[in-house]
Amino acid sequence: MEYAVSSDALKGKVILVTGAGDGIGKQAAISYAQHGATVILLGRTVKKLEATYDEIEAAGYPQPAIIPLDMKGATKQNYIDMVDTIESQFARLDGVLHNAGLLGVLSPFDQIGEDTYDDIMQVNVKAQFLMTQAVLPLLHKSEDARIVFTSSTVGHSGRAYWGTYAMSKFATEGMMQILADELSDTTIRVNAINPGGTRTSMRAKAYPAEDAELLKTPLDIMPLYLYLMAPEGKAVNGQCIDAQPK
Ligand code: NAP
């Protein structure tokens, strides 16, 4: 399927992107800004967020904002404070791309450490749960709001050694389906994207021996990321869509 959107599809919208300093999240922030959105760049490494900010500013897209936050340690109150900041600065929020994620270490099930389990579930699931709860009141004020989660092929079909990461993506897809169903009578649409193998540092960590040049880049998979945030994708709800269908 072709996911085409107009060049100013996101004009006037305010979109929060987590993990906006690297990989897919960085490209999504730039692409959303290119299509007119004011993007809020959330992540844990300020230097990387600043690099995304600088690229957006140099391109002449709407001025972004940076929210430094380590989702591993962030509390419910941190997310409430974050939303207060967004509301006072922008008075609106139209979209959230839940993109930040931790891979952890691939290992046999019986060797998954409790700390690794806790860290991955915290960043990939609980942080998104708390953040979503906090942003919902602001999203409800938008006439056309979107929440886009990020899953994985191992988020709908379990695979040996993918352990906690895969479990976290199953939980992510569940959270997406529950919210989409609950919000179906509202102006908020909720979906997920499975990026498929994409040339980033997370992919290189999972597949150190492969030739990264053969992989799609984050830019290649942007049409779907744009479509699910744009008016063109408004009819889609409760789906996990493959950015690289077989
Ligand atoms: P990446 O290059 O490793 O980027 C992940 C981003 O998440 C980074 O910006 C990272 O920040 C941020 N992050 C990690 N832990 C965080 C924390 N505690 N607090 C705040 N931010 C945190 O990975 P990617 O490949 O772009 O992955 C993006 C999403 O796509 C993830 O949800 C991943 O599971 C999913 N995915 C990727 C692929 C693929 O082939 N690449 C395939 C399927 C699914 P730092 O830069 O500071 O580390």
Coordinates of N, CA, C and O and ligand atoms in Angstrom, one line a residue, residues 19-25 43-45 48 69-72 99-102 123 150-152 165 169 194-198 200-203, ligand 1:
G19 N 12.5 9.1 22.1 CA 13.7 8.5 21.5 C 14.0 9.3 20.2 O 14.4 8.7 19.2
A20 N 13.9 10.6 20.3 CA 14.0 11.5 19.1 C 15.5 11.8 18.8 O 15.7 12.6 17.9
G21 N 16.4 11.3 19.6 CA 17.8 11.6 19.3 C 18.6 10.7 18.4 O 19.7 10.9 18.1
D22 N 17.9 9.6 18.1 CA 18.7 8.6 17.3 C 17.7 7.7 16.5 O 16.5 7.7 16.7
G23 N 18.3 7.0 15.5 CA 17.5 6.0 14.7 C 16.2 6.5 14.2 O 16.1 7.5 13.6
I24 N 15.2 5.6 14.3 CA 13.9 5.9 13.7 C 13.2 7.1 14.3 O 12.6 7.9 13.6
G25 N 13.4 7.3 15.6 CA 12.7 8.4 16.2 C 13.3 9.8 15.8 O 12.5 10.7 15.6
G43 N 14.0 12.4 25.0 CA 15.0 11.4 25.0 C 15.9 11.5 26.2 O 15.7 12.5 27.0
R44 N 16.9 10.6 26.3 CA 17.7 10.7 27.5 C 19.1 11.3 27.3 O 19.7 11.7 28.2
T45 N 19.5 11.4 26.0 CA 20.8 12.0 25.8 C 20.7 13.3 25.1 O 20.4 13.4 23.9
K48 N 22.3 14.3 21.7 CA 21.7 13.7 20.5 C 20.4 14.5 20.2 O 20.1 14.7 19.0
L69 N 14.5 13.4 29.3 CA 13.9 12.5 30.3 C 14.4 11.1 30.1 O 14.4 10.5 29.0
D70 N 14.9 10.5 31.2 CA 15.3 9.1 31.1 C 14.1 8.3 31.6 O 13.7 8.3 32.7
M71 N 13.5 7.6 30.6 CA 12.3 6.8 30.9 C 12.5 5.7 31.8 O 11.5 5.1 32.3
K72 N 13.7 5.3 32.0 CA 14.0 4.2 33.0 C 13.7 4.6 34.4 O 13.2 3.8 35.2
N99 N 8.3 5.8 20.5 CA 9.3 5.1 19.7 C 10.5 4.6 20.6 O 11.1 3.6 20.2
A100 N 10.8 5.3 21.6 CA 12.0 4.9 22.4 C 11.8 3.5 22.9 O 10.8 3.0 23.2
G101 N 13.0 2.8 22.8 CA 12.9 1.4 23.3 C 14.3 0.9 23.6 O 15.3 1.4 23.2
L102 N 14.3 -0.2 24.4 CA 15.5 -0.9 24.8 C 15.4 -2.3 24.3 O 14.4 -3.0 24.4
V123 N 11.1 0.7 30.5 CA 11.3 1.6 29.3 C 10.3 1.3 28.2 O 9.6 2.3 27.7
T150 N 5.2 1.6 19.0 CA 6.2 0.9 18.1 C 6.3 -0.6 18.6 O 6.7 -0.8 19.7
S151 N 6.0 -1.5 17.7 CA 6.1 -2.9 18.0 C 7.3 -3.5 17.3 O 8.2 -2.8 16.9
S152 N 7.2 -4.8 17.0 CA 8.3 -5.5 16.3 C 7.7 -6.8 15.8 O 6.6 -7.2 16.2
Y165 N 12.4 -8.4 25.5 CA 12.1 -7.5 24.4 C 10.8 -7.9 23.7 O 9.9 -7.1 23.5
K169 N 7.0 -6.1 23.6 CA 6.3 -5.7 22.4 C 4.9 -6.3 22.3 O 4.0 -5.7 21.8
N194 N 5.1 -1.7 13.1 CA 6.3 -2.6 13.2 C 7.3 -2.2 12.1 O 7.0 -2.4 10.9
P195 N 8.4 -1.6 12.5 CA 9.3 -1.0 11.5 C 9.9 -2.0 10.5 O 10.2 -1.7 9.4
G196 N 10.1 -3.3 11.0 CA 10.8 -4.2 10.3 C 12.3 -3.9 10.3 O 12.7 -2.8 10.8
G197 N 13.2 -4.8 9.9 CA 14.6 -4.5 10.0 C 15.0 -3.2 9.4 O 14.9 -3.0 8.2
T198 N 15.6 -2.3 10.2 CA 15.9 -1.0 9.8 C 17.3 -0.6 10.3 O 17.7 -0.9 11.4
T200 N 19.7 0.9 12.1 CA 19.9 1.7 13.3 C 20.9 1.0 14.2 O 21.3 -0.1 14.0
S201 N 21.3 1.7 15.3 CA 22.2 1.0 16.2 C 21.6 -0.1 17.0 O 22.2 -1.1 17.3
M202 N 20.2 0.0 17.2 CA 19.6 -1.2 17.9 C 19.6 -2.4 17.0 O 19.9 -3.5 17.4
R203 N 19.4 -2.2 15.7 CA 19.4 -3.4 14.8 C 20.8 -4.0 14.7 O 21.0 -5.2 14.7
Ligands
NAP1 P1 17.8 3.1 18.5 O1 18.5 3.7 17.3 O2 18.5 2.4 19.6 O3 17.0 4.3 19.2 C1 16.2 4.1 20.3 C2 16.0 5.5 21.0 O4 15.3 5.2 22.2 C3 17.3 6.2 21.2 O5 17.1 7.6 20.9 C4 17.4 6.1 22.7 O6 18.1 7.1 23.4 C5 16.0 6.0 23.2 N1 15.9 5.5 24.5 C6 16.4 4.3 24.9 N2 16.2 4.1 26.3 C7 15.7 5.3 26.7 C8 15.3 5.8 28.0 N3 15.5 5.1 29.1 N4 14.8 7.0 28.1 C9 14.6 7.8 27.0 N5 14.9 7.4 25.7 C10 15.5 6.2 25.6 O7 16.6 2.2 18.0 P2 15.7 2.2 16.8 O8 16.1 1.0 16.0 O9 15.6 3.5 16.2 O10 14.3 1.7 17.5 C11 13.2 2.6 17.6 C12 12.0 1.7 17.9 O11 11.8 0.8 16.8 C13 12.2 0.9 19.2 O12 10.9 0.9 19.9 C14 12.5 -0.5 18.6 O13 12.1 -1.5 19.5 C15 11.7 -0.5 17.4 N6 12.1 -1.5 16.3 C16 13.3 -1.3 15.6 C17 13.6 -2.1 14.6 C18 14.9 -2.0 13.8 O14 15.2 -2.8 13.0 N7 15.6 -0.9 14.0 C19 12.8 -3.3 14.3 C20 11.7 -3.4 15.1 C21 11.3 -2.5 16.0 P3 19.7 7.3 23.3 O15 20.0 7.7 21.9 O16 20.0 8.3 24.3 O17 20.2 5.9 23.6

